[in-house]
Short mmCIF file of C-alpha atoms in Angstrom, two decimals:
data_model
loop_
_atom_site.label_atom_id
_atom_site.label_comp_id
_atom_site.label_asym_id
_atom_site.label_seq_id
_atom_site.Cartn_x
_atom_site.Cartn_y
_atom_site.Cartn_z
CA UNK A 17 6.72 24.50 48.37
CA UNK A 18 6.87 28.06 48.20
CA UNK A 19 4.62 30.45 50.79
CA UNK A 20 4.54 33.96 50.65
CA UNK A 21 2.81 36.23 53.65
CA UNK A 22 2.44 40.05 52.87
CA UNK A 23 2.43 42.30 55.72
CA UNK A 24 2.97 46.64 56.60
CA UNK A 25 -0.84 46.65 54.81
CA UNK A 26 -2.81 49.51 57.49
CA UNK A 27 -4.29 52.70 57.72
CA UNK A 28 -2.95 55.94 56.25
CA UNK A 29 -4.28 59.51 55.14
CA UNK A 30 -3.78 60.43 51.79
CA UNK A 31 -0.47 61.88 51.23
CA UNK A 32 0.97 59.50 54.11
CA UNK A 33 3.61 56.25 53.28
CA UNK A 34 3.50 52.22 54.02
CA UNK A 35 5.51 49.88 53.12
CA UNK A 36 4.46 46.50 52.41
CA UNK A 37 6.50 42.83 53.09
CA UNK A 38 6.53 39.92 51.28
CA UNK A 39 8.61 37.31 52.78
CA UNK A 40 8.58 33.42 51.52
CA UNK A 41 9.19 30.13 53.14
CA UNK A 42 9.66 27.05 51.46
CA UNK A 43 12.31 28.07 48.91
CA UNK A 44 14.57 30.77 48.33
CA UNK A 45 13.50 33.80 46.33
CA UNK A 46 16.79 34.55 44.59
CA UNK A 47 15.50 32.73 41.71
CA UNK A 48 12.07 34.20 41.50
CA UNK A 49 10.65 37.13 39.94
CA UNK A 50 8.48 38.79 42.36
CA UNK A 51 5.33 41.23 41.69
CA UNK A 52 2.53 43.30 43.71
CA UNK A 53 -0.50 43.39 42.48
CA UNK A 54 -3.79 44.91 44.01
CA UNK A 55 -7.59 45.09 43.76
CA UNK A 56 -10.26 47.15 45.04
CA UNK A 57 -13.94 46.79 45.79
CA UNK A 58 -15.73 45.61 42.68
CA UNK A 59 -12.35 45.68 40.52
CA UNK A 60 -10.34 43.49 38.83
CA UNK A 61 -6.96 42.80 39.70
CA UNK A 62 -4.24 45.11 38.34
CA UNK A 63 -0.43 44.23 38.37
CA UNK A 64 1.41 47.35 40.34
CA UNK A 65 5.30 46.58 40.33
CA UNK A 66 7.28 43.81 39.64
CA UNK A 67 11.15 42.70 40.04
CA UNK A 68 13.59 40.61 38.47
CA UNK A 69 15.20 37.48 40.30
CA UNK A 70 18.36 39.86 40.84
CA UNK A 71 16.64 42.88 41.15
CA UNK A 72 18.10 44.43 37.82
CA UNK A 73 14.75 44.72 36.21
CA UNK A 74 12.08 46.47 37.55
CA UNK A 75 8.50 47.74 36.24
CA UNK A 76 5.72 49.86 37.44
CA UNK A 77 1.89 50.67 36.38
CA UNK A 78 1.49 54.12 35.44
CA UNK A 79 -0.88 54.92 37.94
CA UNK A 80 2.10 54.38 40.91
CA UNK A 81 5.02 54.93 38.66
CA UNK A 82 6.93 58.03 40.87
CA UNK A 83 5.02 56.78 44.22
CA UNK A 84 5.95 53.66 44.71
CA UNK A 85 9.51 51.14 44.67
CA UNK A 86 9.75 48.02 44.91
CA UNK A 87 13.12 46.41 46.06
CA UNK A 88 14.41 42.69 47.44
CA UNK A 89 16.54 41.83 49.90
CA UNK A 90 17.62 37.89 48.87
CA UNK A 91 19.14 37.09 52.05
CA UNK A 92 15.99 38.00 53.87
CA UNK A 93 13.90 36.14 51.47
CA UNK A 94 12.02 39.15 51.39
CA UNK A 95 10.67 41.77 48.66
CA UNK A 96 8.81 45.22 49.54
CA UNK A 97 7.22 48.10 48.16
CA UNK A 98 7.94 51.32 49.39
CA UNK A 99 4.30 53.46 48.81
CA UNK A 100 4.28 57.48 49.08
CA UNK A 101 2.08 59.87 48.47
CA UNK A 102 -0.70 57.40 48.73
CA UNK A 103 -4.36 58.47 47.52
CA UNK A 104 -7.60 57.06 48.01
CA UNK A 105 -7.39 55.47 45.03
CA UNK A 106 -4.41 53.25 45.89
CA UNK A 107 -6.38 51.30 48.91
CA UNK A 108 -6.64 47.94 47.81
CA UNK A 109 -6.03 44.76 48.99
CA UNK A 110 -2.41 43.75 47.92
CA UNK A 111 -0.68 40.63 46.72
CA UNK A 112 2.53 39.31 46.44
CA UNK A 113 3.16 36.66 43.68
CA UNK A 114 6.26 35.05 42.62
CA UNK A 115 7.35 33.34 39.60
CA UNK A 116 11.25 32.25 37.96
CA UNK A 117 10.28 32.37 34.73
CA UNK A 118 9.20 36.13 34.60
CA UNK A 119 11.37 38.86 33.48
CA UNK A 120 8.64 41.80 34.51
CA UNK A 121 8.36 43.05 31.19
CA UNK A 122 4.37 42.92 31.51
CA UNK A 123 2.96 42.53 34.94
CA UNK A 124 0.38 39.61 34.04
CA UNK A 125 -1.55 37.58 36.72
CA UNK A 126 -1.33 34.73 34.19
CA UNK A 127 2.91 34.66 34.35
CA UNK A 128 2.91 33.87 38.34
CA UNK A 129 2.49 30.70 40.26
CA UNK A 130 2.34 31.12 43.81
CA UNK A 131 0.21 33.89 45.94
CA UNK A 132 0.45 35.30 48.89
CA UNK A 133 -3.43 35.73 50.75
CA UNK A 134 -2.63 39.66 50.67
CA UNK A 135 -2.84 42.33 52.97
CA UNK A 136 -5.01 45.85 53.35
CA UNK A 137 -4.35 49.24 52.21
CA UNK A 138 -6.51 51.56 53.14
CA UNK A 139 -6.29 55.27 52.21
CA UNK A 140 -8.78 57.83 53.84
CA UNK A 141 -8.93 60.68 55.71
#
């Protein structure tokens, strides 16, 4: 069965970087479509990036859309997102989730399968 565990989450001041990990165990992710998604204190959770099993494909929300990339590395089993020019707004907690039958062309809780338990972002000076 398929596992994913997020990690890079931490402390940053605004303006600063992280980059987050989402490796799997279980199964390989070369068939998967992978996304981040994120929610703050008293918020829903929002879809941030997402990638296609080969990478090809890839969508952002338009609140991170110049900030962050997301990009996979298959034979690390392993997706991340690259975050600059972080803002107070961005600190969440984040999740990985992973689906192969997704082609990212909406970033949609309801499309993915498994979760990772996510991993802290906080943004503050």
């Amino acid at each position: 069965q398929l596992q994913l565990v997020e990690s890079g989450g931490g402390w940053v001041q605004p303006g600063g970087s992280l980059k987050l990990s989402c490796t799997a165990s279980g199964a390989t992710l070369n068939r998967h479509a992978i996304a981040w998604f994120r929610q703050a204190p008293g918020k829903e959770r929002e879809g941030v990036s997402c990638i296609s099993s080969s990478g090809g494909i890839t969508n952002y929300a338009d609140s991170v859309k110049g900030r962050f990339a997301i990009s996979r590395d298959n034979a690390r089993n392993t997706v991340y997102l690259q975050m600059d020019s972080l803002k107070p707004a961005d600190t969440a907690v984040y999740y990985c989730a992973a689906d192969q039958n997704v082609v990212c062309a909406e970033i949609a809780e309801r499309y993915f399968d498994s979760w990772g338990r996510g991993t802290q972002v906080t943004v503050s000076s």
